Coordinates of C-alpha atoms in Angstrom, one line a residue:
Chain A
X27 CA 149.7 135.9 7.6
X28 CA 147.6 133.2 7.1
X29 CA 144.1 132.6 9.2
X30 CA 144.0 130.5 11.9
X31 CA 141.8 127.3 12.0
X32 CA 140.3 126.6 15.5
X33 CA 138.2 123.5 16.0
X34 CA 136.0 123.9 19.3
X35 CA 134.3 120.1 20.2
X36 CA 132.0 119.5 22.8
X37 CA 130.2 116.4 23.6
X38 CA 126.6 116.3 23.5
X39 CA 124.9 116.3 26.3
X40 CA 127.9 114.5 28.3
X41 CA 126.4 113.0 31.0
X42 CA 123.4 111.9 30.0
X43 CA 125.5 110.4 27.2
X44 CA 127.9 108.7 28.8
X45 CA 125.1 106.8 30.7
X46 CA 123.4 105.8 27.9
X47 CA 126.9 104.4 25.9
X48 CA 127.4 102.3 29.6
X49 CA 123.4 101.0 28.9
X50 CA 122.2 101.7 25.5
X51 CA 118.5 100.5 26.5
X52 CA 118.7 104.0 28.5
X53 CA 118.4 105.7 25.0
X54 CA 114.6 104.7 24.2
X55 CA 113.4 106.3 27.6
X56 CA 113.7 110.1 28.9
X57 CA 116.4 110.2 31.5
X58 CA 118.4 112.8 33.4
X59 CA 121.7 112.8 35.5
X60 CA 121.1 114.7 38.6
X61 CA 122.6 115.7 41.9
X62 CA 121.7 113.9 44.8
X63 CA 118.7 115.1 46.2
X64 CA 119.1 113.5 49.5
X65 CA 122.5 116.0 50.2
X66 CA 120.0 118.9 48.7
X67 CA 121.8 118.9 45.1
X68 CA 118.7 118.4 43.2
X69 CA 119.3 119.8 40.3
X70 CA 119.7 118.1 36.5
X71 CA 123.2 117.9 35.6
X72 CA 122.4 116.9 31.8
X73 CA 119.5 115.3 30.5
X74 CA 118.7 113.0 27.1
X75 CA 117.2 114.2 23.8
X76 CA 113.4 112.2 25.2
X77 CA 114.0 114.3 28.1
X78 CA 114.7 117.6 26.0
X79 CA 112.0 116.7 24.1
X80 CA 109.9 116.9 27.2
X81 CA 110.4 120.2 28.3
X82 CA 113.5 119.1 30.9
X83 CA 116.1 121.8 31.1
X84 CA 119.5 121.7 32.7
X85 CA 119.8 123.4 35.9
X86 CA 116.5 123.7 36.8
X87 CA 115.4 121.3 40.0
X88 CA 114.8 117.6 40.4
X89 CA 110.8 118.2 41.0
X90 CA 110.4 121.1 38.5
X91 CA 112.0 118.3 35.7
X92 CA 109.5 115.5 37.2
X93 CA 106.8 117.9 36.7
X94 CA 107.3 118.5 33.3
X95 CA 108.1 114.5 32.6
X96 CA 106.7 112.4 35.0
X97 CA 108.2 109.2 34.2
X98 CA 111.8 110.7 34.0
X99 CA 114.5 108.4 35.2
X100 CA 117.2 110.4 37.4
X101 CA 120.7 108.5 38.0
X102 CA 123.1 109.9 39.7
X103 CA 126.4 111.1 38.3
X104 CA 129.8 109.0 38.4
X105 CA 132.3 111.4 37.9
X106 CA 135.1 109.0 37.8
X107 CA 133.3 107.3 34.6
X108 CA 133.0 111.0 33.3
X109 CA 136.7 111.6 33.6
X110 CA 138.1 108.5 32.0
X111 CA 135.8 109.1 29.1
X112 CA 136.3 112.8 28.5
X113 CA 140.0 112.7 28.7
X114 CA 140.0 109.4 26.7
X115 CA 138.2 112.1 24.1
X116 CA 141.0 114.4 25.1
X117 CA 143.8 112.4 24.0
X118 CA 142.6 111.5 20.7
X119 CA 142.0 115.4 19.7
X120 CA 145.9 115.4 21.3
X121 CA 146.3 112.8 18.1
X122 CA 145.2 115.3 16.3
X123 CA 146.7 118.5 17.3
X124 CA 149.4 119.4 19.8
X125 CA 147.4 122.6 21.0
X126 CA 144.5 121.3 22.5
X127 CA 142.8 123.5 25.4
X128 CA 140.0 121.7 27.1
X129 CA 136.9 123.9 28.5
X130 CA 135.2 121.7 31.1
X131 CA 135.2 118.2 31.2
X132 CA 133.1 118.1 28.0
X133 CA 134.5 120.8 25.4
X134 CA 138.0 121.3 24.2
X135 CA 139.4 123.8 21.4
X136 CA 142.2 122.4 19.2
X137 CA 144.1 124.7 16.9
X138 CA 144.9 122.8 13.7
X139 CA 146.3 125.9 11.9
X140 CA 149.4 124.2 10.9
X141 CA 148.1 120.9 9.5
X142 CA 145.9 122.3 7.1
X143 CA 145.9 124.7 3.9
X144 CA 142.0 125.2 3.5
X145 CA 139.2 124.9 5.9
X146 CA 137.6 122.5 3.8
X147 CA 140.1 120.1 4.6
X148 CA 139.8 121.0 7.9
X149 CA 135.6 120.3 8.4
X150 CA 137.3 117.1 6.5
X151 CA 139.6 116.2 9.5
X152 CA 137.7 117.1 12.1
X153 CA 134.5 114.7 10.6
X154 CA 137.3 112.0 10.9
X155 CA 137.6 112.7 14.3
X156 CA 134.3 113.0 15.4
X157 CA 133.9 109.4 13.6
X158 CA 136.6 108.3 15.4
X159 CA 135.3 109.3 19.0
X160 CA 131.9 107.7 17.9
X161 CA 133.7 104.3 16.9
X162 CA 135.6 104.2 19.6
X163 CA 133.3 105.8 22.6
X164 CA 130.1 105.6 21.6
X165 CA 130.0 109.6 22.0
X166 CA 128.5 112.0 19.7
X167 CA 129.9 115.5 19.6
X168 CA 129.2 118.6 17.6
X169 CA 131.8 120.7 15.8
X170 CA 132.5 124.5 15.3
X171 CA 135.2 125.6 13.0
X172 CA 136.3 129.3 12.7
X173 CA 139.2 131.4 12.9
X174 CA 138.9 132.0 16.8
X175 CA 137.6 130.7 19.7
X176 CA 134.5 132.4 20.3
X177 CA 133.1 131.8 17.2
X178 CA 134.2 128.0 16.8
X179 CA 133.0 127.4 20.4
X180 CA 129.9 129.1 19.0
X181 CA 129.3 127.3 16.1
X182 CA 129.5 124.2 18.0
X183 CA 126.8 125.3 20.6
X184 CA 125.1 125.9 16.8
X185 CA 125.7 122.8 15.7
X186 CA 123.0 119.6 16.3
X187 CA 125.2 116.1 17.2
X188 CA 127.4 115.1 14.7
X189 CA 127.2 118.5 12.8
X190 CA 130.0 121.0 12.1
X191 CA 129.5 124.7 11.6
X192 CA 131.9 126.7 10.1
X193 CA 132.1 130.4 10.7
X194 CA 134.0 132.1 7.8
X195 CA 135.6 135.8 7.5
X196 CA 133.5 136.1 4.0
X197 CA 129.9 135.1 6.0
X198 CA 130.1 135.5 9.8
X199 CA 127.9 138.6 9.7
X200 CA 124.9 136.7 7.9
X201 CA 125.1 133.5 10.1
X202 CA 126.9 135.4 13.4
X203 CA 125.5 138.5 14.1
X204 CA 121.6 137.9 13.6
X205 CA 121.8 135.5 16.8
X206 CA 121.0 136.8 20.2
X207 CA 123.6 138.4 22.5
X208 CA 123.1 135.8 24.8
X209 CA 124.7 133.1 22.9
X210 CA 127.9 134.6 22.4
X211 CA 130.2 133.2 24.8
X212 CA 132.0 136.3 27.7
X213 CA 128.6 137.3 27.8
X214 CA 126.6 136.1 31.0
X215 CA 123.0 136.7 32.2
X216 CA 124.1 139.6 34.2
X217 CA 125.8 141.3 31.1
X218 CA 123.0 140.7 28.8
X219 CA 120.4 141.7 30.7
X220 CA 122.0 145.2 31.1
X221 CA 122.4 145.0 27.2
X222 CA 119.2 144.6 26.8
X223 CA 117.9 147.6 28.6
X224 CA 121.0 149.3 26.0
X225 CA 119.0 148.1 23.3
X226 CA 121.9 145.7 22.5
X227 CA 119.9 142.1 21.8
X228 CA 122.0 140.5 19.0
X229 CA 125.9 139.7 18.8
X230 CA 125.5 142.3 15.4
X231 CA 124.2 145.3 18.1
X232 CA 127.1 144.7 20.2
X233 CA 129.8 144.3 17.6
X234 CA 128.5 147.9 16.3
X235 CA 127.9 149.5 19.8
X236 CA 130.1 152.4 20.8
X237 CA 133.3 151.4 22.5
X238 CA 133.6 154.1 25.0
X239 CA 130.3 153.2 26.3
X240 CA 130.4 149.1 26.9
X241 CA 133.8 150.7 28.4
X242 CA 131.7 152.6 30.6
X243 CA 129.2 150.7 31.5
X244 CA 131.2 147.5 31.8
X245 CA 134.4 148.4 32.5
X246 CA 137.3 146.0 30.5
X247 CA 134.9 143.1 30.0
X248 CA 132.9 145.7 27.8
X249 CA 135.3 145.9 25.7
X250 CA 136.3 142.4 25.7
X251 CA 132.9 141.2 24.5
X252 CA 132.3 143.5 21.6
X253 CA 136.3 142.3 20.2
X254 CA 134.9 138.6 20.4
X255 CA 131.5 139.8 18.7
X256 CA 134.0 141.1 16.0
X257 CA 135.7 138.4 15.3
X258 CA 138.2 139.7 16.9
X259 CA 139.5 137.5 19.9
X260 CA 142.9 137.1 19.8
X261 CA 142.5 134.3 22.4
X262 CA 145.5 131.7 21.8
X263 CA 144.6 128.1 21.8
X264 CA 147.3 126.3 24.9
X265 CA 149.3 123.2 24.3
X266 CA 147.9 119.9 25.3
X267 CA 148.7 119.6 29.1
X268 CA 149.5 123.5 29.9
X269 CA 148.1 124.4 33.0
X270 CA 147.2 127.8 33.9
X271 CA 148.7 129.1 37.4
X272 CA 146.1 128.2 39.9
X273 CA 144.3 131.9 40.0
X274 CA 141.7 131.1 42.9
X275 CA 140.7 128.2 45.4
X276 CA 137.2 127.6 46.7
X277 CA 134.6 125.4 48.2
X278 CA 130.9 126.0 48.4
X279 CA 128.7 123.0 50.2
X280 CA 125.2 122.9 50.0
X281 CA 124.3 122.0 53.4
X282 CA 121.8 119.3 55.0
X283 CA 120.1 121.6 56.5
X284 CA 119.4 125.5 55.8
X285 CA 121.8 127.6 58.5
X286 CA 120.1 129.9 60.5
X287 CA 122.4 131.3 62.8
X288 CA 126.4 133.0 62.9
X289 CA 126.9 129.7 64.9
X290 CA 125.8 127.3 62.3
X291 CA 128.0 129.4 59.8
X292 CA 130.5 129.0 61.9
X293 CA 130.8 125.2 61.6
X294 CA 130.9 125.4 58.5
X295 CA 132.7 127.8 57.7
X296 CA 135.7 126.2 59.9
X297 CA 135.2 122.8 58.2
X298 CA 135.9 125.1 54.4
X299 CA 138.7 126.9 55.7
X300 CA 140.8 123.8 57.5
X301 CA 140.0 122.3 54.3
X302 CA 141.1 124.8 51.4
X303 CA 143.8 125.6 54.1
X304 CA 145.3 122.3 53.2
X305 CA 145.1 122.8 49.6
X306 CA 147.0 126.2 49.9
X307 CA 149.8 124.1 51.8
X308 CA 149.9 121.5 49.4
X309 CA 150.3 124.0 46.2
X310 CA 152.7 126.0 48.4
X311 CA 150.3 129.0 48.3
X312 CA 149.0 131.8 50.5
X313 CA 146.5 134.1 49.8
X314 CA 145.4 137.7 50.1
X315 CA 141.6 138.0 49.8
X316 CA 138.8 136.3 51.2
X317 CA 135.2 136.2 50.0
X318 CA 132.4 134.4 51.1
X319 CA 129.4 133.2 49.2
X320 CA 126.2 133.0 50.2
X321 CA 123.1 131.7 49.1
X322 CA 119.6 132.1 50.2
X323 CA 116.5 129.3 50.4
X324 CA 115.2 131.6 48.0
X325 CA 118.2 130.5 45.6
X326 CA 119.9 134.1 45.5
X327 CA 123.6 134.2 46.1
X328 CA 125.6 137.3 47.9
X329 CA 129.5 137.7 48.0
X330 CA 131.2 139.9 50.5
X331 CA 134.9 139.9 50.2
X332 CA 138.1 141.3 52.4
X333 CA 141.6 141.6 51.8
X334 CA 143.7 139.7 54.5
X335 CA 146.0 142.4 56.5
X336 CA 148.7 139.7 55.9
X337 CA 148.9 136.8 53.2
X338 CA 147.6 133.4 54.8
X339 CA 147.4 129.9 54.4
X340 CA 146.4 129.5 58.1
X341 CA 143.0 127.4 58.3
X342 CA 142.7 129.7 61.9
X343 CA 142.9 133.0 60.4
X344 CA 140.8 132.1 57.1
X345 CA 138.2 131.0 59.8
X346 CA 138.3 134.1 61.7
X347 CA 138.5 136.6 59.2
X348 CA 135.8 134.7 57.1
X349 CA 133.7 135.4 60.3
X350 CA 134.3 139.0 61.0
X351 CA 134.2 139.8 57.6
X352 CA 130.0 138.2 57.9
X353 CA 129.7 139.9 61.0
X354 CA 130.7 143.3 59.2
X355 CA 128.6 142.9 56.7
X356 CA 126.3 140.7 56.0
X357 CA 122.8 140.5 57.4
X358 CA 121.6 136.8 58.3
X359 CA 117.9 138.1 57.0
X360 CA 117.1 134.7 55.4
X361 CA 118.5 131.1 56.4
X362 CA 121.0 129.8 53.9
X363 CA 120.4 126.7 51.5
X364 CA 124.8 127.0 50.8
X365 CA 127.4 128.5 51.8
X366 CA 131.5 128.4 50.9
X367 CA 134.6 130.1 50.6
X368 CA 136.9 131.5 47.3
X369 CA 140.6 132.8 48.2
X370 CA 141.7 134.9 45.2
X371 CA 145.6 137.0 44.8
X372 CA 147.2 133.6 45.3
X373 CA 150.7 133.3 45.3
X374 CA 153.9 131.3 46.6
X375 CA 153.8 131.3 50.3
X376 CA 156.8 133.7 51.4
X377 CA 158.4 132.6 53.8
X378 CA 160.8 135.6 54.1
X379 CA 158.0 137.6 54.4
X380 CA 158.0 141.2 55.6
X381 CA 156.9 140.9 59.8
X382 CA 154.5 142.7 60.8
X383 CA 154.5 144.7 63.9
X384 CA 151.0 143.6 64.7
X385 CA 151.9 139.6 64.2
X386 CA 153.0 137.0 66.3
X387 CA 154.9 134.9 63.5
X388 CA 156.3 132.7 66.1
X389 CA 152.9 131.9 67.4
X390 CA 151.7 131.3 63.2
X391 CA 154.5 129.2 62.7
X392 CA 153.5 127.2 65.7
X393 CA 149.7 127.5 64.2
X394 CA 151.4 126.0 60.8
X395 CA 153.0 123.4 62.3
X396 CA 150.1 122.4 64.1
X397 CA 147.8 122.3 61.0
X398 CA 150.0 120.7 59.0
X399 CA 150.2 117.9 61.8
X400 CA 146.1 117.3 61.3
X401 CA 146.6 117.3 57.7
X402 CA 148.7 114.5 58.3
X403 CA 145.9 113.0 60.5
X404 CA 143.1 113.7 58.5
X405 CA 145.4 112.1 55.3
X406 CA 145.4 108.9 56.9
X407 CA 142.7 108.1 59.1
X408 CA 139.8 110.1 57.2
X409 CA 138.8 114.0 56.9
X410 CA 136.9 114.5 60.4
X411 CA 139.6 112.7 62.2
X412 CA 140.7 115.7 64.5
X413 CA 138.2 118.3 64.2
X414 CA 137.2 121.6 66.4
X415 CA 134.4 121.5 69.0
X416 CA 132.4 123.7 67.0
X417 CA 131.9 121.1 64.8
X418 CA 130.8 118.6 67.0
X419 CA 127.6 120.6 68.0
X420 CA 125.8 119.8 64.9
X421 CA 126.6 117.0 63.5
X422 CA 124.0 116.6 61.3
X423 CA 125.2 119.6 59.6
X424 CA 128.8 119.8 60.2
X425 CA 129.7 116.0 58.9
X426 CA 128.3 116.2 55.3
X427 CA 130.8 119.3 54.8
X428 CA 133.5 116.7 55.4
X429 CA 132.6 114.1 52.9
X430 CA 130.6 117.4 50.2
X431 CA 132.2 116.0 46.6
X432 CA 134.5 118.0 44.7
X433 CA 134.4 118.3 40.8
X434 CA 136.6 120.6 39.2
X435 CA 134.4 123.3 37.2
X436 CA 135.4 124.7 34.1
X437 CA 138.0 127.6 33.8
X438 CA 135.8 131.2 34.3
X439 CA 136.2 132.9 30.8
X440 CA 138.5 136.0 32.3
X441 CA 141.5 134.8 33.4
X442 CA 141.1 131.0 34.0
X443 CA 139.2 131.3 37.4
X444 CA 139.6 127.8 39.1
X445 CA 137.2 126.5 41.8
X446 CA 136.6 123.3 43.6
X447 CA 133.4 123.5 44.2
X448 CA 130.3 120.7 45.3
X449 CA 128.4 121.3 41.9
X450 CA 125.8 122.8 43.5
X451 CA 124.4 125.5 42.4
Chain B
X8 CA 120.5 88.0 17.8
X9 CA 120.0 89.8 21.2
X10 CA 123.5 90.2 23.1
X11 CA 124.2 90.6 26.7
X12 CA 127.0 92.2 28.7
X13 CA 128.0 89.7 30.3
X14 CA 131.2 90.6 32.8
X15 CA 133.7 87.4 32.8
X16 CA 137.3 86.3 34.5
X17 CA 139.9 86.4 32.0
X18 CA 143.7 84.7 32.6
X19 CA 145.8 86.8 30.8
X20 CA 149.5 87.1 30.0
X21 CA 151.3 90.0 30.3
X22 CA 154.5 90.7 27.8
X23 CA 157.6 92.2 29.0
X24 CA 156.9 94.1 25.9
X25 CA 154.1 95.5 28.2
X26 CA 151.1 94.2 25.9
X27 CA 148.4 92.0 27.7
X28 CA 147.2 89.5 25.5
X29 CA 144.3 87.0 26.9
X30 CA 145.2 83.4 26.9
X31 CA 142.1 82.2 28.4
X32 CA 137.8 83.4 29.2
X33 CA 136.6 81.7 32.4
X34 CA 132.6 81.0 32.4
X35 CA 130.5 81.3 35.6
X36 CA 130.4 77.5 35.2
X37 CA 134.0 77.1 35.8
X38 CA 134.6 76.1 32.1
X39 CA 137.3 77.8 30.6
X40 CA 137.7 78.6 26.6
X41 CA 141.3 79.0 25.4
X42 CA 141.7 82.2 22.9
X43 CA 143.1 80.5 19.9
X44 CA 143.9 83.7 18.2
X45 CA 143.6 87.3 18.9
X46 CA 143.0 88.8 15.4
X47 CA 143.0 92.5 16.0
X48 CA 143.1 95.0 19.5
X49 CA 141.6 98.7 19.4
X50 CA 139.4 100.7 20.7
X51 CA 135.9 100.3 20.5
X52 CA 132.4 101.0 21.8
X53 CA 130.0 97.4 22.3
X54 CA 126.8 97.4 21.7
X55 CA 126.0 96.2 24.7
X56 CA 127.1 99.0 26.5
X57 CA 130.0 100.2 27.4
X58 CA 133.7 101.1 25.9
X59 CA 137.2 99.6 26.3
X60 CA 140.2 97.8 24.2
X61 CA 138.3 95.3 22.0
X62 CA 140.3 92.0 21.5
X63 CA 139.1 90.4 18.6
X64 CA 139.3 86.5 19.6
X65 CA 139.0 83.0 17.5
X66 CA 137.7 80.8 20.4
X67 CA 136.8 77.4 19.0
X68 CA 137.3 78.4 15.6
X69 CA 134.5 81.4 16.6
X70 CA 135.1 85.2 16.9
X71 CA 134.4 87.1 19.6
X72 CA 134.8 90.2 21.0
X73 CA 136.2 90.8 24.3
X74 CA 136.5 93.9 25.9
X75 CA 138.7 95.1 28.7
X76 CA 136.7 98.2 30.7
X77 CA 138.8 99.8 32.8
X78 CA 139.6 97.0 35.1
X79 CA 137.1 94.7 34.0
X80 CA 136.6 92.3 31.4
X81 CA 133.4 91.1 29.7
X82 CA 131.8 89.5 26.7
X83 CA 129.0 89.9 24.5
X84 CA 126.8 87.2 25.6
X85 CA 124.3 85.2 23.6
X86 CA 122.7 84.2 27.4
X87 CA 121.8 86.8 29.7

């Protein structure tokens, strides 16, 4: 059978680029798109090649980036400008290919296996399509071509603006397997720095390692990771448009202020739950399990989790079980900079559910009809329309939850994990 | 030549065929410059900054490019 041809695309430094295609003057000075540091998102979202060239990293905080570039200009982002341009890019690789899969706003695979005999005429193509973005978008991208994902995705991280990489069967050792572990995408910080101490530091180490140990040690993922180091992914690319089933729903807010207290957490905490409540209604899901994320002043984040004794979209109960579940265990040793919620084993609310003994369901459908009632409400006259007392005793940190921005993250890499989160991080 | 963005109120016709084609480009003076002849419509980046559909326009026997962003239109100005 004949090799597949997957393009991965991803467009350089996004943000930063879109800004300087709206004002191209933006280009001669080091700039950065950050989170608003007013609402306590200060971190860069993306920055521009001055502002590489400075030191200025993504991720790291709006004062450590001014630091290392003191006349750095931040702007903040405009996600609806980021989203007209991206899937703008998004429909002309659907020119291209009917299997497009986009990663993020920014990166997309597209599998052009059946347009093309040779990969040369492929890195052919695909430069005709990168000039075509450029004509008509201003936007530069970089280009990975292989024969699956992981490596195309990873010859595009290789690749400089308006470069293509091609990974081949007959080289990917010499030009794949010298590069750090790091790089190779299924393999996060947490994973490599174990590998590390396994004396696992290239993507060649791990393609060579034992297979009963990374099964070991990792558990599936192990083996996962050394298959994509071998070339091996089978990963399909999906047709244009195909949406994974939603696998999880979540909300983290950074919060005004940092939360001392079970009480403070309980404001919010009520504000998250009435509100990915009414996403679960919307979608016609219910979930099983609950976890709660936590994160420190000191930027460390914590996740306790629970499975619900009966499925729930129920704001009420995702409130109150979100709060026994901290009271169990979790120590309030340090005040929290953010705080949120991620419901996972979603699936179509049931409403012929088994009863339980233990369950009112009269009372819960009452509960339903009443929360769907100040969905209503809160549709038409604004979020923190009908709200609980709770939230009333601290404004100042209750209200921002209300109006925290969502921005849909890209799809985890096990299993299309889905969150709405704040973009804090 | 330095050019300018310069955002501007367009009259425009729409077709039953469901094309828009500009008929005329209002100034901030009130004067208004018929598009004589739309010569070609794609997509395009400015130089100016910004992206859109570029209409290629002969407006008193001149081209020029006008751009429709989103929602708005503008011009690439000579003036600031």
């Amino acid at each position: 059978m004949r090799d597949r041809t997957v393009v991965h695309m991803d467009i350089n430094h996004c943000y930063a680029q879109i800004e300087e295609v709206r004002r191209p003057e933006l280009r001669r000075r080091a700039m950065a798109v950050g989170g608003d540091a007013s609402r306590r998102h200060g971190i860069i979202l993306a920055k521009n090649d001055a502002a590489a060239a400075a030191g200025v990293k993504t991720g790291e905080t709006l004062r450590e980036a001014v630091r290392k570039c003191p006349g750095l200009l931040i702007l903040p982002p405009d996600y609806d400008e980021y989203m007209r341009l991206t899937e703008y890019v998004r429909e002309i690789y659907a020119d291209w290919s009917e299997y497009v899969e986009p990663y993020g706003l920014d990166e997309a695979w597209i599998d052009v296996t059946a347009l093309y005999d040779s990969a040369g005429s492929a890195v052919k193509a695909a430069e005709a399509v990168m000039w075509r973005i450029e004509q008509e978008t201003g936007l530069t991208v970089s280009a990975g071509i292989s024969w699956n994902k992981v490596f195309a995705k990873l010859g595009s991280d290789m690749a400089g603006a308006r470069q293509i990489v091609t990974i081949g069967r007959d080289h990917f050792r010499e030009l794949v397997w010298p590069r750090p572990v790091r790089e190779l995408m299924h393999v996060g910080p947490a994973a490599a720095g174990k590998l590390q101490l396994m004396g696992v530091h290239t993507i060649g180490d791990l393609a060579m390692y034992p297979e009963t140990a990374l099964r070991e040690v990792f558990g599936l993922p192990g083996e996962i990771m050394r298959t994509a180091a071998r070339g091996d992914d089978p990963g399909r690319v999906a047709a244009y448009g195909y949406r994974k089933p939603q696998a999880a729903l979540g909300m983290t807010v950074t919060m005004m202020r940092d939360a001392d207290s079970f009480t403070d957490l309980s404001a919010v905490f009520c504000i998250v739950a009435e509100q990915l409540s009414a996403r679960l209604r919307q979608m016609g899901l219910e979930c099983r399990v609950i976890a709660a994320a936590l994160r420190t002043n000191d930027l460390k984040w914590q996740t306790v989790q629970r499975k619900l004794p009966v499925p729930t979209d129920l704001g009420e109960e995702l409130w109150r079980e979100s709060m026994s579940l901290l009271k169990e265990k979790y120590t309030l040793a340090k005040p929290l900079r953010a705080a949120g919620l991620t419901l996972t084993e979603l699936r179509p609310a049931d409403r012929d559910r088994q009863i339980s003994l233990f369950t009112d369901e009269n009372r819960r459908d009452r509960l339903r009809s009443l929360e769907k009632a100040c969905d209503d409400i809160r549709e038409r006259f604004g979020a923190g329309m009908v709200r609980r007392g709770c939230t009333l005793m601290d404004t100042e940190l209750a209200d921002p939850v209300y109006t925290a921005e969502h921005i849909p993250g890209p799809a985890g890499s096990f299993g299309g994990r889905k969150s709405v989160t704040d973009g804090s991080v | 030549m330095d050019l300018y963005k310069k955002y501007v109120d367009v009259i425009a016709m729409h077709r039953k065929s469901g094309k828009m084609m500009p008929m005329y480009i209002c100034w901030e003076d009130g004067r208004k410059y018929k598009v004589d002849q739309v010569l070609n419509v794609s997509r395009r980046v400015s130089p100016v900054g910004g992206c859109g559909v570029r209409y290629v326009c002969v407006v008193q026997g001149q081209r020029k490019n006008l751009f429709l962003e989103k929602d708005k239109w503008f011009v690439e100005s000579c003036q600031p």
